[in-house]
Amino acid sequence: MSVGAVSQIHVSVSELERSVRFYRDVLGIPFLFDVPGQSMAFFQSGDVRLYLGVPESEAFASKVTLYFTVDDLVAERERLAKEGVSFLDEPHLVHRDDTGELWMTFFRDPDGHNLALTETRPG
């Protein structure tokens, strides 16, 4: 027996509504639901659920780096830049082998979590 695939990732946020707007409206990740009376909101990113929440204590605070797959890194970067997202670098090649190339570029969410766009291009 072993553990299964990652099903959910917690992302600590300081202002839930601001983060919901960023992940839903700017990044375009499908919003699932929030929890009335609690600072919790859930999104579906592929097979993984993202849980944005204000941690109840420092023991549950997270600092994450999330990598989002896109079909066209340059086009998605341009779209996000028009939405006011500031990028930390230019798109760059990370790895190349016989099957293709891995490209990425980094930016941050409103709470300073590092986020990346990644694209795999055929070789």
PDB file of C-alpha atoms in Angstrom:
ATOM      1  CA  MET A   1       0.000   0.000   0.000  1.00  0.00           C
ATOM      2  CA  SER A   2       1.154   3.570  -0.673  1.00  0.00           C
ATOM      3  CA  VAL A   3      -0.286   7.049  -0.583  1.00  0.00           C
ATOM      4  CA  GLY A   4      -2.176   8.237  -3.635  1.00  0.00           C
ATOM      5  CA  ALA A   5      -1.826  11.328  -5.791  1.00  0.00           C
ATOM      6  CA  VAL A   6      -1.862  14.793  -4.258  1.00  0.00           C
ATOM      7  CA  SER A   7      -5.515  15.826  -3.979  1.00  0.00           C
ATOM      8  CA  GLN A   8      -5.311  19.218  -2.261  1.00  0.00           C
ATOM      9  CA  ILE A   9      -2.727  21.906  -1.532  1.00  0.00           C
ATOM     10  CA  HIS A  10      -3.194  24.585   1.137  1.00  0.00           C
ATOM     11  CA  VAL A  11      -2.111  28.118   0.236  1.00  0.00           C
ATOM     12  CA  SER A  12      -1.983  30.523   3.179  1.00  0.00           C
ATOM     13  CA  VAL A  13      -3.417  33.942   2.398  1.00  0.00           C
ATOM     14  CA  SER A  14      -3.782  37.114   4.434  1.00  0.00           C
ATOM     15  CA  GLU A  15      -6.902  38.538   2.719  1.00  0.00           C
ATOM     16  CA  LEU A  16      -9.184  35.823   1.363  1.00  0.00           C
ATOM     17  CA  GLU A  17     -11.332  37.966  -0.951  1.00  0.00           C
ATOM     18  CA  ARG A  18      -8.265  39.566  -2.577  1.00  0.00           C
ATOM     19  CA  SER A  19      -6.782  36.126  -3.186  1.00  0.00           C
ATOM     20  CA  VAL A  20     -10.067  34.718  -4.502  1.00  0.00           C
ATOM     21  CA  ARG A  21     -10.216  37.559  -7.044  1.00  0.00           C
ATOM     22  CA  PHE A  22      -6.610  36.894  -8.091  1.00  0.00           C
ATOM     23  CA  TYR A  23      -6.897  33.099  -8.481  1.00  0.00           C
ATOM     24  CA  ARG A  24     -10.421  33.201  -9.994  1.00  0.00           C
ATOM     25  CA  ASP A  25     -10.477  36.413 -12.041  1.00  0.00           C
ATOM     26  CA  VAL A  26      -6.832  36.941 -13.001  1.00  0.00           C
ATOM     27  CA  LEU A  27      -5.476  33.391 -13.257  1.00  0.00           C
ATOM     28  CA  GLY A  28      -8.827  31.930 -14.346  1.00  0.00           C
ATOM     29  CA  ILE A  29      -8.730  28.875 -12.075  1.00  0.00           C
ATOM     30  CA  PRO A  30     -12.234  27.424 -11.603  1.00  0.00           C
ATOM     31  CA  PHE A  31     -13.701  28.443  -8.224  1.00  0.00           C
ATOM     32  CA  LEU A  32     -15.466  25.597  -6.422  1.00  0.00           C
ATOM     33  CA  PHE A  33     -16.847  26.972  -3.156  1.00  0.00           C
ATOM     34  CA  ASP A  34     -16.105  28.894   0.007  1.00  0.00           C
ATOM     35  CA  VAL A  35     -16.995  28.028   3.583  1.00  0.00           C
ATOM     36  CA  PRO A  36     -19.471  30.487   5.147  1.00  0.00           C
ATOM     37  CA  GLY A  37     -18.161  32.010   8.365  1.00  0.00           C
ATOM     38  CA  GLN A  38     -14.612  30.753   7.764  1.00  0.00           C
ATOM     39  CA  SER A  39     -11.746  32.140   5.717  1.00  0.00           C
ATOM     40  CA  MET A  40     -11.601  29.233   3.285  1.00  0.00           C
ATOM     41  CA  ALA A  41     -12.047  29.039  -0.498  1.00  0.00           C
ATOM     42  CA  PHE A  42     -11.484  26.124  -2.862  1.00  0.00           C
ATOM     43  CA  PHE A  43     -10.455  25.955  -6.526  1.00  0.00           C
ATOM     44  CA  GLN A  44     -10.003  23.081  -8.988  1.00  0.00           C
ATOM     45  CA  SER A  45      -6.652  23.135 -10.801  1.00  0.00           C
ATOM     46  CA  GLY A  46      -6.610  20.019 -12.962  1.00  0.00           C
ATOM     47  CA  ASP A  47      -6.798  17.026 -10.625  1.00  0.00           C
ATOM     48  CA  VAL A  48      -5.603  19.055  -7.625  1.00  0.00           C
ATOM     49  CA  ARG A  49      -7.844  21.173  -5.402  1.00  0.00           C
ATOM     50  CA  LEU A  50      -6.305  24.424  -4.129  1.00  0.00           C
ATOM     51  CA  TYR A  51      -7.425  25.462  -0.657  1.00  0.00           C
ATOM     52  CA  LEU A  52      -6.868  29.165   0.001  1.00  0.00           C
ATOM     53  CA  GLY A  53      -7.230  30.013   3.638  1.00  0.00           C
ATOM     54  CA  VAL A  54      -6.200  32.336   6.424  1.00  0.00           C
ATOM     55  CA  PRO A  55      -4.341  30.000   8.807  1.00  0.00           C
ATOM     56  CA  GLU A  56      -5.707  29.677  12.334  1.00  0.00           C
ATOM     57  CA  SER A  57      -2.175  29.614  13.727  1.00  0.00           C
ATOM     58  CA  GLU A  58       1.401  30.009  12.510  1.00  0.00           C
ATOM     59  CA  ALA A  59       1.792  26.221  12.779  1.00  0.00           C
ATOM     60  CA  PHE A  60      -0.483  25.855   9.730  1.00  0.00           C
ATOM     61  CA  ALA A  61       0.926  28.724   7.662  1.00  0.00           C
ATOM     62  CA  SER A  62       2.270  27.594   4.303  1.00  0.00           C
ATOM     63  CA  LYS A  63       4.694  29.038   1.812  1.00  0.00           C
ATOM     64  CA  VAL A  64       4.283  27.314  -1.531  1.00  0.00           C
ATOM     65  CA  THR A  65       5.542  27.445  -5.077  1.00  0.00           C
ATOM     66  CA  LEU A  66       2.908  26.407  -7.610  1.00  0.00           C
ATOM     67  CA  TYR A  67       3.640  25.532 -11.229  1.00  0.00           C
ATOM     68  CA  PHE A  68       0.766  25.910 -13.715  1.00  0.00           C
ATOM     69  CA  THR A  69       0.861  24.169 -17.096  1.00  0.00           C
ATOM     70  CA  VAL A  70      -0.145  26.301 -20.081  1.00  0.00           C
ATOM     71  CA  ASP A  71      -0.393  25.553 -23.799  1.00  0.00           C
ATOM     72  CA  ASP A  72       1.266  28.821 -24.876  1.00  0.00           C
ATOM     73  CA  LEU A  73       3.559  30.366 -22.273  1.00  0.00           C
ATOM     74  CA  VAL A  74       4.167  33.589 -24.203  1.00  0.00           C
ATOM     75  CA  ALA A  75       0.461  34.241 -24.833  1.00  0.00           C
ATOM     76  CA  GLU A  76      -0.552  33.464 -21.229  1.00  0.00           C
ATOM     77  CA  ARG A  77       2.264  35.657 -19.893  1.00  0.00           C
ATOM     78  CA  GLU A  78       1.031  38.522 -22.074  1.00  0.00           C
ATOM     79  CA  ARG A  79      -2.556  38.009 -20.887  1.00  0.00           C
ATOM     80  CA  LEU A  80      -1.540  38.060 -17.226  1.00  0.00           C
ATOM     81  CA  ALA A  81       0.713  41.098 -17.728  1.00  0.00           C
ATOM     82  CA  LYS A  82      -2.323  42.962 -19.134  1.00  0.00           C
ATOM     83  CA  GLU A  83      -4.136  42.014 -15.888  1.00  0.00           C
ATOM     84  CA  GLY A  84      -1.366  43.727 -13.903  1.00  0.00           C
ATOM     85  CA  VAL A  85       0.750  40.695 -13.015  1.00  0.00           C
ATOM     86  CA  SER A  86       4.462  41.534 -12.703  1.00  0.00           C
ATOM     87  CA  PHE A  87       6.830  38.785 -13.774  1.00  0.00           C
ATOM     88  CA  LEU A  88      10.121  38.043 -12.050  1.00  0.00           C
ATOM     89  CA  ASP A  89      11.899  36.875 -15.182  1.00  0.00           C
ATOM     90  CA  GLU A  90      11.583  36.274 -18.887  1.00  0.00           C
ATOM     91  CA  PRO A  91      10.405  32.908 -20.225  1.00  0.00           C
ATOM     92  CA  HIS A  92      13.418  30.625 -20.181  1.00  0.00           C
ATOM     93  CA  LEU A  93      14.423  27.117 -21.143  1.00  0.00           C
ATOM     94  CA  VAL A  94      14.811  24.841 -18.113  1.00  0.00           C
ATOM     95  CA  HIS A  95      15.385  21.448 -19.706  1.00  0.00           C
ATOM     96  CA  ARG A  96      15.798  19.924 -23.147  1.00  0.00           C
ATOM     97  CA  ASP A  97      15.901  16.257 -24.125  1.00  0.00           C
ATOM     98  CA  ASP A  98      14.834  14.035 -27.035  1.00  0.00           C
ATOM     99  CA  THR A  99      11.136  14.450 -26.212  1.00  0.00           C
ATOM    100  CA  GLY A 100      11.041  18.247 -26.029  1.00  0.00           C
ATOM    101  CA  GLU A 101      11.771  21.389 -24.056  1.00  0.00           C
ATOM    102  CA  LEU A 102      10.483  22.647 -20.710  1.00  0.00           C
ATOM    103  CA  TRP A 103      10.031  26.437 -20.529  1.00  0.00           C
ATOM    104  CA  MET A 104       8.897  28.534 -17.562  1.00  0.00           C
ATOM    105  CA  THR A 105       8.501  32.016 -16.129  1.00  0.00           C
ATOM    106  CA  PHE A 106       7.803  33.129 -12.546  1.00  0.00           C
ATOM    107  CA  PHE A 107       5.522  35.654 -10.821  1.00  0.00           C
ATOM    108  CA  ARG A 108       3.948  36.068  -7.371  1.00  0.00           C
ATOM    109  CA  ASP A 109       0.447  36.052  -5.943  1.00  0.00           C
ATOM    110  CA  PRO A 110      -0.805  38.844  -3.622  1.00  0.00           C
ATOM    111  CA  ASP A 111       0.741  37.098  -0.578  1.00  0.00           C
ATOM    112  CA  GLY A 112       4.152  36.599  -2.172  1.00  0.00           C
ATOM    113  CA  HIS A 113       3.830  32.914  -3.067  1.00  0.00           C
ATOM    114  CA  ASN A 114       6.013  32.067  -6.049  1.00  0.00           C
ATOM    115  CA  LEU A 115       3.972  30.935  -9.034  1.00  0.00           C
ATOM    116  CA  ALA A 116       5.194  29.747 -12.413  1.00  0.00           C
ATOM    117  CA  LEU A 117       3.813  29.152 -15.865  1.00  0.00           C
ATOM    118  CA  THR A 118       5.280  26.077 -17.550  1.00  0.00           C
ATOM    119  CA  GLU A 119       5.062  24.884 -21.136  1.00  0.00           C
ATOM    120  CA  THR A 120       6.409  21.697 -22.649  1.00  0.00           C
ATOM    121  CA  ARG A 121       7.308  22.219 -26.281  1.00  0.00           C
ATOM    122  CA  PRO A 122       7.852  19.320 -28.680  1.00  0.00           C
ATOM    123  CA  GLY A 123      11.449  18.500 -29.571  1.00  0.00           C
TER     124      GLY A 123
END
